[in-house]
Backbone as numpy.savetxt, mean C-alpha at the origin, in Angstrom:
# Nx Ny Nz CAx CAy CAz Cx Cy Cz
-11.24 -12.73 1.01 -10.36 -11.71 1.59 -8.98 -11.75 0.96
-8.64 -12.88 0.29 -7.32 -13.02 -0.32 -7.46 -13.03 -1.84
-6.66 -12.24 -2.51 -6.56 -12.30 -3.97 -5.09 -12.31 -4.33
-4.78 -12.82 -5.51 -3.38 -12.94 -5.91 -3.18 -12.33 -7.29
-1.95 -11.92 -7.55 -1.57 -11.39 -8.85 -0.14 -11.84 -9.14
0.10 -12.29 -10.35 1.44 -12.69 -10.77 2.01 -11.59 -11.67
3.20 -11.13 -11.34 3.83 -10.03 -12.07 5.07 -10.56 -12.79
5.18 -10.22 -14.06 6.38 -10.60 -14.82 6.92 -9.38 -15.54
8.23 -9.32 -15.64 8.89 -8.22 -16.34 10.32 -8.63 -16.64
10.80 -8.23 -17.80 12.19 -8.53 -18.16 13.16 -7.78 -17.26
12.66 -6.76 -16.55 13.53 -5.97 -15.67 13.69 -6.59 -14.29
12.87 -7.57 -13.96 12.99 -8.21 -12.65 14.21 -9.13 -12.66
15.13 -8.96 -11.71 16.32 -9.83 -11.67 15.92 -11.30 -11.54
16.58 -12.20 -12.25 16.25 -13.63 -12.16 16.23 -14.16 -10.74
17.06 -13.58 -9.87 17.12 -14.04 -8.49 15.79 -13.85 -7.76
14.94 -12.96 -8.28 13.66 -12.69 -7.63 12.51 -13.51 -8.21
12.83 -14.49 -9.03 11.79 -15.38 -9.53 11.13 -16.09 -8.35
9.81 -16.04 -8.29 9.08 -16.68 -7.20 9.01 -15.85 -5.93
9.54 -14.64 -5.95 9.49 -13.76 -4.78 8.04 -13.43 -4.46
7.65 -13.58 -3.20 6.25 -13.41 -2.80 6.10 -12.20 -1.87
5.17 -11.34 -2.23 4.86 -10.16 -1.41 3.42 -10.29 -0.91
3.24 -10.20 0.39 1.90 -10.17 0.98 1.55 -8.72 1.28
0.44 -8.26 0.74 0.02 -6.87 0.93 -1.19 -6.80 1.85
-1.10 -5.93 2.84 -2.23 -5.63 3.73 -2.53 -4.15 3.57
-3.77 -3.82 3.27 -4.12 -2.42 3.07 -5.45 -2.09 3.72
-5.57 -0.85 4.18 -6.83 -0.32 4.68 -7.45 -1.23 5.75
-6.66 -1.58 6.72 -7.16 -2.41 7.81 -8.11 -1.61 8.71
-7.86 -0.32 8.86 -8.75 0.57 9.61 -9.07 0.04 11.01
-8.04 -0.48 11.67 -8.18 -0.98 13.04 -9.10 -2.19 13.17
-9.49 -2.80 12.06 -10.34 -3.99 12.13 -9.55 -5.16 12.70
-10.25 -6.10 13.28 -9.62 -7.32 13.79 -10.33 -8.53 13.19
-9.54 -9.48 12.74 -10.06 -10.72 12.18 -9.55 -11.85 13.06
-10.43 -12.33 13.93 -10.02 -13.26 14.96 -9.45 -12.49 16.14
-9.36 -13.15 17.28 -8.82 -12.50 18.47 -7.39 -12.05 18.20
-7.12 -10.77 18.45 -5.79 -10.20 18.21 -5.33 -10.41 16.77
-6.29 -10.41 15.86 -6.02 -10.59 14.42 -5.37 -11.94 14.11
-5.71 -12.94 14.91 -5.10 -14.26 14.72 -5.43 -14.86 13.36
-6.65 -14.62 12.87 -7.04 -15.17 11.56 -6.22 -14.53 10.45
-6.10 -13.22 10.50 -5.32 -12.50 9.49 -3.85 -12.92 9.54
-3.31 -13.02 10.72 -1.90 -13.41 10.86 -1.67 -14.83 10.37
-2.62 -15.72 10.62 -2.48 -17.09 10.13 -2.48 -17.11 8.60
-3.36 -16.33 8.00 -3.41 -16.28 6.53 -2.12 -15.72 5.96
-1.57 -14.72 6.61 -0.29 -14.17 6.16 0.80 -15.23 6.24
0.85 -15.93 7.34 1.88 -16.95 7.53 1.75 -18.06 6.50
0.51 -18.49 6.25 0.28 -19.59 5.31 0.62 -19.20 3.87
0.61 -17.91 3.57 0.94 -17.47 2.21 2.44 -17.54 1.92
3.25 -17.70 2.96 4.69 -17.84 2.78 5.36 -16.65 2.13
5.11 -15.44 2.62 5.68 -14.26 1.95 7.17 -14.07 2.23
7.85 -13.48 1.26 9.23 -13.05 1.48 9.25 -11.71 2.22
8.27 -10.86 1.92 8.08 -9.62 2.66 6.58 -9.37 2.80
6.23 -8.55 3.79 4.86 -8.08 3.97 4.88 -6.56 3.81
3.92 -6.03 3.05 3.83 -4.58 2.91 2.46 -4.12 3.39
2.46 -3.02 4.11 1.22 -2.40 4.60 1.10 -1.07 3.88
0.05 -0.94 3.04 -0.04 0.23 2.17 -1.08 1.24 2.64
-0.97 1.62 3.91 -1.74 2.74 4.42 -3.04 2.40 5.11
-3.51 3.35 5.92 -4.74 3.23 6.70 -4.75 1.98 7.58
-3.63 1.76 8.24 -3.56 0.69 9.24 -4.52 1.00 10.38
-4.68 2.28 10.67 -5.61 2.73 11.71 -6.72 3.55 11.06
-7.75 3.84 11.85 -8.85 4.68 11.37 -8.90 5.93 12.24
-8.95 7.08 11.60 -8.89 8.34 12.36 -10.15 8.59 13.18
-11.26 7.91 12.84 -12.50 8.13 13.58 -12.61 7.27 14.83
-11.90 6.14 14.84 -11.92 5.28 16.03 -10.54 4.64 16.17
-9.57 5.47 16.46 -8.17 5.05 16.46 -7.84 4.16 17.65
-7.18 3.05 17.36 -6.68 2.17 18.40 -5.25 1.80 18.03
-4.32 2.60 18.49 -2.92 2.39 18.13 -2.39 1.09 18.72
-2.85 0.73 19.90 -2.36 -0.50 20.52 -2.72 -1.72 19.68
-3.92 -1.74 19.11 -4.32 -2.85 18.24 -3.44 -2.91 16.99
-3.16 -1.75 16.42 -2.30 -1.69 15.24 -0.90 -2.20 15.55
-0.36 -1.79 16.68 0.99 -2.20 17.05 1.05 -3.68 17.40
-0.01 -4.19 18.02 -0.05 -5.62 18.33 0.02 -6.45 17.05
-0.72 -6.03 16.03 -0.67 -6.72 14.74 0.72 -6.65 14.14
1.33 -5.48 14.18 2.66 -5.30 13.60 3.70 -6.17 14.28
3.63 -6.26 15.61 4.61 -7.06 16.36 4.55 -8.52 15.97
3.36 -9.01 15.65 3.23 -10.41 15.24 3.60 -10.59 13.77
3.27 -9.60 12.94 3.55 -9.71 11.51 5.05 -9.80 11.24
5.86 -9.07 12.00 7.31 -9.09 11.76 7.93 -10.44 12.11
7.19 -11.28 12.83 7.68 -12.62 13.12 7.51 -13.54 11.91
6.68 -13.11 10.95 6.41 -13.91 9.76 7.40 -13.57 8.64
7.62 -12.27 8.42 8.51 -11.80 7.35 8.82 -10.33 7.61
9.86 -9.80 6.97 10.13 -8.36 7.10 8.91 -7.55 6.65
8.60 -6.50 7.40 7.40 -5.69 7.14 7.81 -4.27 6.76
7.20 -3.76 5.68 7.43 -2.40 5.21 6.09 -1.68 5.20
6.11 -0.43 5.63 4.85 0.30 5.86 4.91 1.70 5.27
3.80 2.10 4.64 3.62 3.50 4.24 2.28 3.99 4.79
2.17 5.28 4.92 0.97 5.89 5.49 -0.15 6.02 4.47
-1.36 6.20 5.00 -2.52 6.55 4.20 -3.10 7.87 4.68
-4.23 8.24 4.11 -4.83 9.52 4.49 -5.32 9.53 5.93
-5.67 8.36 6.48 -6.13 8.34 7.87 -4.98 8.61 8.84
-3.79 8.11 8.53 -2.64 8.44 9.37 -2.35 9.94 9.34
-2.59 10.56 8.18 -2.32 12.00 8.05 -3.24 12.83 8.94
-4.37 12.27 9.35 -5.30 12.99 10.21 -5.01 12.80 11.70
-4.14 11.88 12.03 -3.93 11.52 13.43 -3.10 12.55 14.18
-3.55 12.90 15.37 -2.72 13.72 16.25 -1.65 12.85 16.92
-1.88 11.53 16.93 -0.95 10.60 17.58 -0.09 9.84 16.58
0.08 10.39 15.39 0.84 9.64 14.39 2.27 9.36 14.84
2.90 10.30 15.51 4.29 10.07 15.95 4.38 8.85 16.86
3.37 8.66 17.69 3.36 7.48 18.57 3.23 6.21 17.75
2.38 6.24 16.74 2.22 5.07 15.87 3.52 4.75 15.15
4.12 5.76 14.55 5.37 5.54 13.81 6.47 4.99 14.72
6.63 5.59 15.88 7.66 5.12 16.81 7.40 3.68 17.24
6.14 3.37 17.51 5.78 2.01 17.91 6.05 0.99 16.82
5.76 1.36 15.59 6.02 0.46 14.46 7.52 0.22 14.31
8.30 1.28 14.38 9.74 1.13 14.24 10.33 0.30 15.38
9.82 0.51 16.59 10.28 -0.28 17.74 9.94 -1.76 17.55
8.81 -2.03 16.91 8.40 -3.42 16.66 9.23 -4.09 15.58
9.99 -3.30 14.82 10.82 -3.87 13.77 10.30 -3.63 12.36
9.25 -2.81 12.24 8.70 -2.47 10.93 9.55 -1.37 10.30
9.82 -1.50 9.00 10.51 -0.44 8.27 9.47 0.56 7.76
9.50 1.76 8.32 8.56 2.81 7.94 9.20 3.63 6.82
8.53 3.65 5.67 9.08 4.34 4.50 8.30 5.64 4.29
8.88 6.72 4.75 8.29 8.05 4.56 9.14 8.78 3.53
8.76 8.63 2.26 9.53 9.20 1.16 10.98 8.71 1.23
11.10 7.40 1.31 12.42 6.77 1.44 12.52 5.56 0.50
13.75 5.12 0.29 14.00 3.93 -0.50 14.86 2.95 0.30
14.66 1.68 0.03 15.54 0.64 0.56 15.78 -0.35 -0.58
16.83 -1.14 -0.44 17.12 -2.16 -1.43 16.69 -3.53 -0.91
15.98 -4.26 -1.74 15.70 -5.66 -1.48 16.77 -6.47 -2.21
17.44 -7.35 -1.50 18.53 -8.11 -2.09 18.27 -9.60 -1.96
18.58 -10.32 -3.04 18.35 -11.77 -3.04 19.32 -12.43 -4.02
20.19 -13.25 -3.49 21.12 -14.03 -4.32 21.83 -13.18 -5.38
22.28 -12.01 -4.98 23.02 -11.15 -5.89 22.17 -10.20 -6.70
20.85 -10.37 -6.69 19.96 -9.47 -7.40 19.44 -8.38 -6.46
19.08 -7.23 -7.03 18.59 -6.12 -6.21 17.37 -5.46 -6.86
16.41 -5.10 -6.02 15.24 -4.33 -6.43 15.10 -3.15 -5.48
14.83 -1.99 -6.05 14.62 -0.81 -5.21 13.17 -0.76 -4.75
12.97 -0.63 -3.44 11.65 -0.47 -2.86 11.50 0.98 -2.40
10.48 1.65 -2.91 10.23 3.06 -2.60 8.93 3.17 -1.82
8.92 3.98 -0.78 7.69 4.22 -0.03 7.38 5.70 0.03
6.14 6.06 -0.34 5.72 7.46 -0.31 4.81 7.73 0.88
5.05 8.84 1.56 4.10 9.32 2.56 2.83 9.76 1.85
1.69 9.64 2.52 0.45 10.07 1.89 0.48 11.57 1.61
-0.02 12.00 0.45 0.00 13.42 0.10 -0.70 14.33 1.11
-1.66 13.78 1.87 -2.38 14.62 2.83 -1.48 15.14 3.95
-0.30 14.56 4.11 0.64 15.12 5.09 1.16 16.47 4.62
1.11 16.69 3.30 1.65 17.93 2.72 0.57 18.85 2.20
-0.39 18.29 1.47 -1.45 19.08 0.83 -2.80 18.49 1.22
-3.59 19.23 1.96 -4.90 18.75 2.37 -5.94 19.05 1.29
-6.50 17.98 0.72 -7.60 18.16 -0.21 -7.22 18.41 -1.66
-6.03 18.90 -1.93 -5.54 19.15 -3.29 -6.53 19.96 -4.13
-6.97 21.09 -3.61 -7.93 21.93 -4.32 -7.40 22.45 -5.65
-6.08 22.59 -5.75 -5.50 23.20 -6.95 -4.80 22.18 -7.85
-5.01 20.89 -7.60 -4.47 19.85 -8.47 -2.97 19.76 -8.50
-2.32 20.08 -7.39 -0.87 20.10 -7.37 -0.23 18.78 -6.96
-1.04 17.84 -6.47 -0.47 16.59 -5.95 0.26 15.77 -7.01
-0.30 15.55 -8.22 0.43 14.74 -9.20 1.83 15.28 -9.50
1.95 16.58 -9.67 3.26 17.17 -9.94 4.19 17.00 -8.75
3.66 17.22 -7.54 4.46 17.08 -6.33 4.97 15.65 -6.18
4.08 14.68 -6.39 4.46 13.28 -6.25 5.45 12.88 -7.34
5.24 13.35 -8.56 6.16 13.04 -9.65 7.57 13.55 -9.37
7.66 14.78 -8.88 8.97 15.35 -8.55 9.65 14.55 -7.44
8.86 14.17 -6.45 9.39 13.40 -5.33 9.90 12.03 -5.79
9.11 11.37 -6.64 9.50 10.04 -7.13 10.77 10.09 -7.96
10.88 11.07 -8.83 12.08 11.18 -9.66 13.31 11.43 -8.80
13.14 12.18 -7.73 14.25 12.43 -6.82 14.65 11.16 -6.07
13.66 10.38 -5.65 13.95 9.17 -4.88 14.58 8.09 -5.75
14.04 7.90 -6.95 14.54 6.85 -7.83 15.83 7.25 -8.52
16.03 8.55 -8.71 17.24 9.03 -9.38 17.33 8.48 -10.79
18.52 8.08 -11.18 18.73 7.53 -12.52 18.72 6.01 -12.50
18.19 5.45 -11.42 18.18 4.00 -11.26 17.43 3.32 -12.41
18.07 2.34 -13.03 17.46 1.66 -14.17 17.00 0.25 -13.82
17.22 -0.17 -12.58 16.78 -1.50 -12.19 15.28 -1.48 -11.90
14.74 -2.63 -11.60 13.31 -2.74 -11.32 13.00 -2.04 -10.00
11.89 -1.32 -9.98 11.48 -0.60 -8.77 10.07 -1.00 -8.37
9.86 -1.12 -7.06 8.54 -1.37 -6.50 8.18 -0.16 -5.64
6.99 0.37 -5.86 6.52 1.54 -5.12 5.36 1.17 -4.21
5.46 1.56 -2.95 4.34 1.46 -2.02 3.74 2.85 -1.89
2.49 2.99 -2.29 1.81 4.28 -2.21 0.32 4.03 -2.04
-0.28 4.71 -1.10 -1.68 4.48 -0.76 -2.63 4.86 -1.90
-2.22 5.77 -2.78 -3.15 6.42 -3.72 -3.10 5.85 -5.14
-4.10 5.05 -5.54 -4.09 4.50 -6.90 -4.44 5.52 -7.97
-5.12 6.60 -7.59 -5.54 7.59 -8.59 -4.37 8.31 -9.24
-3.16 8.11 -8.69 -1.96 8.75 -9.24 -1.18 7.80 -10.16
-1.86 6.78 -10.68 -1.18 5.76 -11.49 -0.44 6.35 -12.68
-1.04 7.31 -13.36 -0.38 7.89 -14.53 0.94 8.57 -14.13
0.96 9.17 -12.95 2.19 9.78 -12.45 3.25 8.72 -12.18
2.84 7.63 -11.54 3.78 6.55 -11.25 4.36 5.97 -12.54
3.49 5.73 -13.51 3.93 5.16 -14.79 4.88 6.12 -15.50
4.59 7.42 -15.42 5.44 8.41 -16.05 6.83 8.48 -15.46
6.97 7.96 -14.24 8.28 7.94 -13.58 8.99 6.60 -13.78
8.39 5.70 -14.56 9.05 4.44 -14.89 9.05 3.40 -13.79
8.13 3.52 -12.83 8.05 2.53 -11.75 7.66 1.18 -12.34
8.26 0.10 -11.82 7.93 -1.23 -12.33 6.62 -1.77 -11.79
6.46 -1.70 -10.46 5.27 -2.23 -9.81 4.84 -1.28 -8.71
3.54 -0.97 -8.68 2.95 -0.14 -7.63 2.00 -1.00 -6.82
2.11 -0.92 -5.51 1.16 -1.58 -4.61 0.41 -0.50 -3.87
-0.92 -0.51 -4.01 -1.74 0.60 -3.54 -3.00 0.08 -2.88
-3.82 1.01 -2.39 -5.08 0.66 -1.73 -6.08 1.78 -1.88
-6.64 2.25 -0.76 -7.43 3.48 -0.66 -8.83 3.40 -1.27
-9.01 2.67 -2.36 -10.28 2.72 -3.10 -11.36 1.81 -2.52
-11.00 0.93 -1.60 -11.97 0.02 -0.96 -12.76 -0.79 -1.98
-12.11 -1.11 -3.10 -12.78 -1.92 -4.12 -13.96 -1.24 -4.78
-14.03 0.09 -4.66 -15.19 0.79 -5.19 -16.39 0.75 -4.25
-16.17 0.23 -3.04 -17.16 0.16 -1.95 -18.35 -0.73 -2.29
-19.06 -0.41 -3.35 -20.17 -1.24 -3.83 -19.84 -1.67 -5.25
-19.85 -2.96 -5.53 -19.49 -3.44 -6.86 -20.73 -3.93 -7.59
-20.92 -3.42 -8.81 -22.09 -3.73 -9.60 -21.72 -4.67 -10.75
-22.55 -5.66 -11.06 -22.26 -6.58 -12.16 -22.03 -5.82 -13.47
-20.98 -6.21 -14.18 -20.61 -5.65 -15.49 -20.11 -4.21 -15.42
-20.18 -3.59 -14.26 -19.76 -2.19 -14.12 -18.52 -2.07 -13.25
-18.53 -2.75 -12.12 -17.40 -2.66 -11.19 -17.72 -1.76 -10.02
-16.69 -1.10 -9.51 -16.85 -0.27 -8.32 -17.72 0.95 -8.57
-18.47 1.33 -7.54 -19.39 2.46 -7.67 -18.75 3.78 -7.28
-17.99 3.79 -6.19 -17.43 5.05 -5.70 -16.15 4.78 -4.93
-15.22 5.71 -5.01 -13.95 5.56 -4.29 -13.43 6.93 -3.88
-12.74 7.00 -2.74 -12.16 8.28 -2.31 -11.23 8.86 -3.36
-11.35 10.15 -3.60 -10.49 10.89 -4.52 -10.63 10.47 -5.98
-11.59 9.59 -6.27 -11.90 9.24 -7.65 -13.37 9.48 -7.98
-14.20 9.51 -6.95 -15.61 9.77 -7.17 -16.36 8.56 -7.71
-17.42 8.83 -8.48 -18.25 7.77 -9.01 -17.53 6.99 -10.11
-17.79 5.69 -10.14 -17.24 4.77 -11.14 -15.72 4.95 -11.29
-14.99 4.68 -10.23 -13.54 4.91 -10.23 -12.82 4.05 -11.27
-11.79 4.64 -11.83 -10.99 3.96 -12.86 -10.10 2.89 -12.25
-9.62 3.15 -11.04 -8.69 2.23 -10.38 -9.27 1.83 -9.02
-10.02 0.73 -8.99 -10.69 0.38 -7.74 -10.20 -0.93 -7.12
-9.76 -1.87 -7.94 -9.31 -3.16 -7.40 -8.65 -3.97 -8.51
-7.62 -4.72 -8.13 -7.00 -5.63 -9.08 -5.76 -5.07 -9.75
-5.44 -5.65 -10.90 -4.19 -5.35 -11.61 -4.44 -4.42 -12.79
-3.62 -3.38 -12.88 -3.67 -2.42 -14.00 -2.28 -2.32 -14.61
-2.22 -2.12 -15.92 -0.93 -2.04 -16.61 -0.92 -0.84 -17.54
0.17 -0.10 -17.51 0.39 1.03 -18.41 1.82 0.92 -18.90
1.99 0.46 -20.14 3.31 0.25 -20.72 4.09 -0.73 -19.84
5.17 -0.30 -19.20 5.99 -1.22 -18.40 5.72 -1.10 -16.91
4.62 -0.44 -16.54 4.28 -0.27 -15.13 3.01 -1.05 -14.80
3.10 -1.88 -13.77 1.93 -2.60 -13.25 1.52 -1.99 -11.92
0.24 -1.99 -11.65 -0.25 -1.54 -10.34 -1.28 -2.53 -9.82
-1.09 -2.95 -8.58 -2.05 -3.81 -7.89 -2.75 -2.96 -6.84
-4.07 -2.84 -6.97 -4.87 -2.08 -6.02 -5.61 -3.06 -5.12
-5.26 -3.04 -3.85 -5.94 -3.88 -2.87 -7.32 -3.32 -2.56
-8.29 -4.21 -2.40 -9.62 -3.77 -1.96 -9.62 -3.38 -0.49
-8.56 -3.75 0.21 -8.52 -3.48 1.65 -9.41 -4.46 2.40
-9.24 -4.51 3.70 -10.00 -5.48 4.48 -10.78 -4.86 5.63
-10.66 -3.56 5.81 -11.44 -2.88 6.84 -12.41 -1.90 6.21
-13.19 -1.24 7.05 -14.14 -0.23 6.59 -13.93 1.05 7.38
-14.39 2.16 6.80 -14.22 3.44 7.47 -15.56 4.17 7.56
-15.77 5.20 6.75 -16.98 6.02 6.85 -18.23 5.19 6.56
-18.18 4.39 5.49 -19.30 3.49 5.17 -18.96 2.14 5.79
-19.73 1.69 6.79 -19.33 0.53 7.58 -19.61 -0.83 6.95
-19.91 -0.86 5.66 -20.16 -2.14 5.00 -19.85 -2.00 3.52
-19.76 -3.15 2.86 -19.52 -3.16 1.42 -20.47 -4.14 0.76
-20.71 -3.90 -0.52 -21.53 -4.82 -1.32 -20.71 -5.21 -2.52
-20.45 -6.51 -2.69 -19.59 -6.97 -3.78 -20.35 -7.95 -4.67
């Protein structure tokens, strides 16, 4: 359930050497141990400087907002928590309740917003994107990459320092790289759902068969992207790895 990636870049301020980010993605209201005690213990033992939740904290088909908020309330006791939405949050009629509950718990909700991470005089810009489904359902006309690119350029401005982007959608990697993002933390692909020897993931949302970005670390010039396999399930209630 735990995988690690080491990121290096000449643009990362020296003060952030050894900075640890714990990523939780696609939990889909799953629980690991009573009240997610197992998951919370693993987060604590990893010693993160921050925790990021990259979408689909809840599942739109069997939503339990109280379970999601209970996890968030405990996670903020471990490290500062930053959250972005996924496509399942975009389907919720109760999303406002979830967002308010997260903010009340002390989670920083990034809906097309930026914050600065500061450490010993060094600074990194953290950007969080709302899931595109809040704006465009289904993207029948292929407008999402352009929309996201315009939004990212507006958020980052002329900033030349290192940037970290939280965005649920890995299929937009080329757009992120084109905007000069340093590191992208993403999810959504569920590791390709079924993983075949020598081939990799079989299918992923919004990528279809044999997805290009299903799990792990990807690099395009000066942009790295880590795609979490996620730890919950949604429409297909099991995985084969």
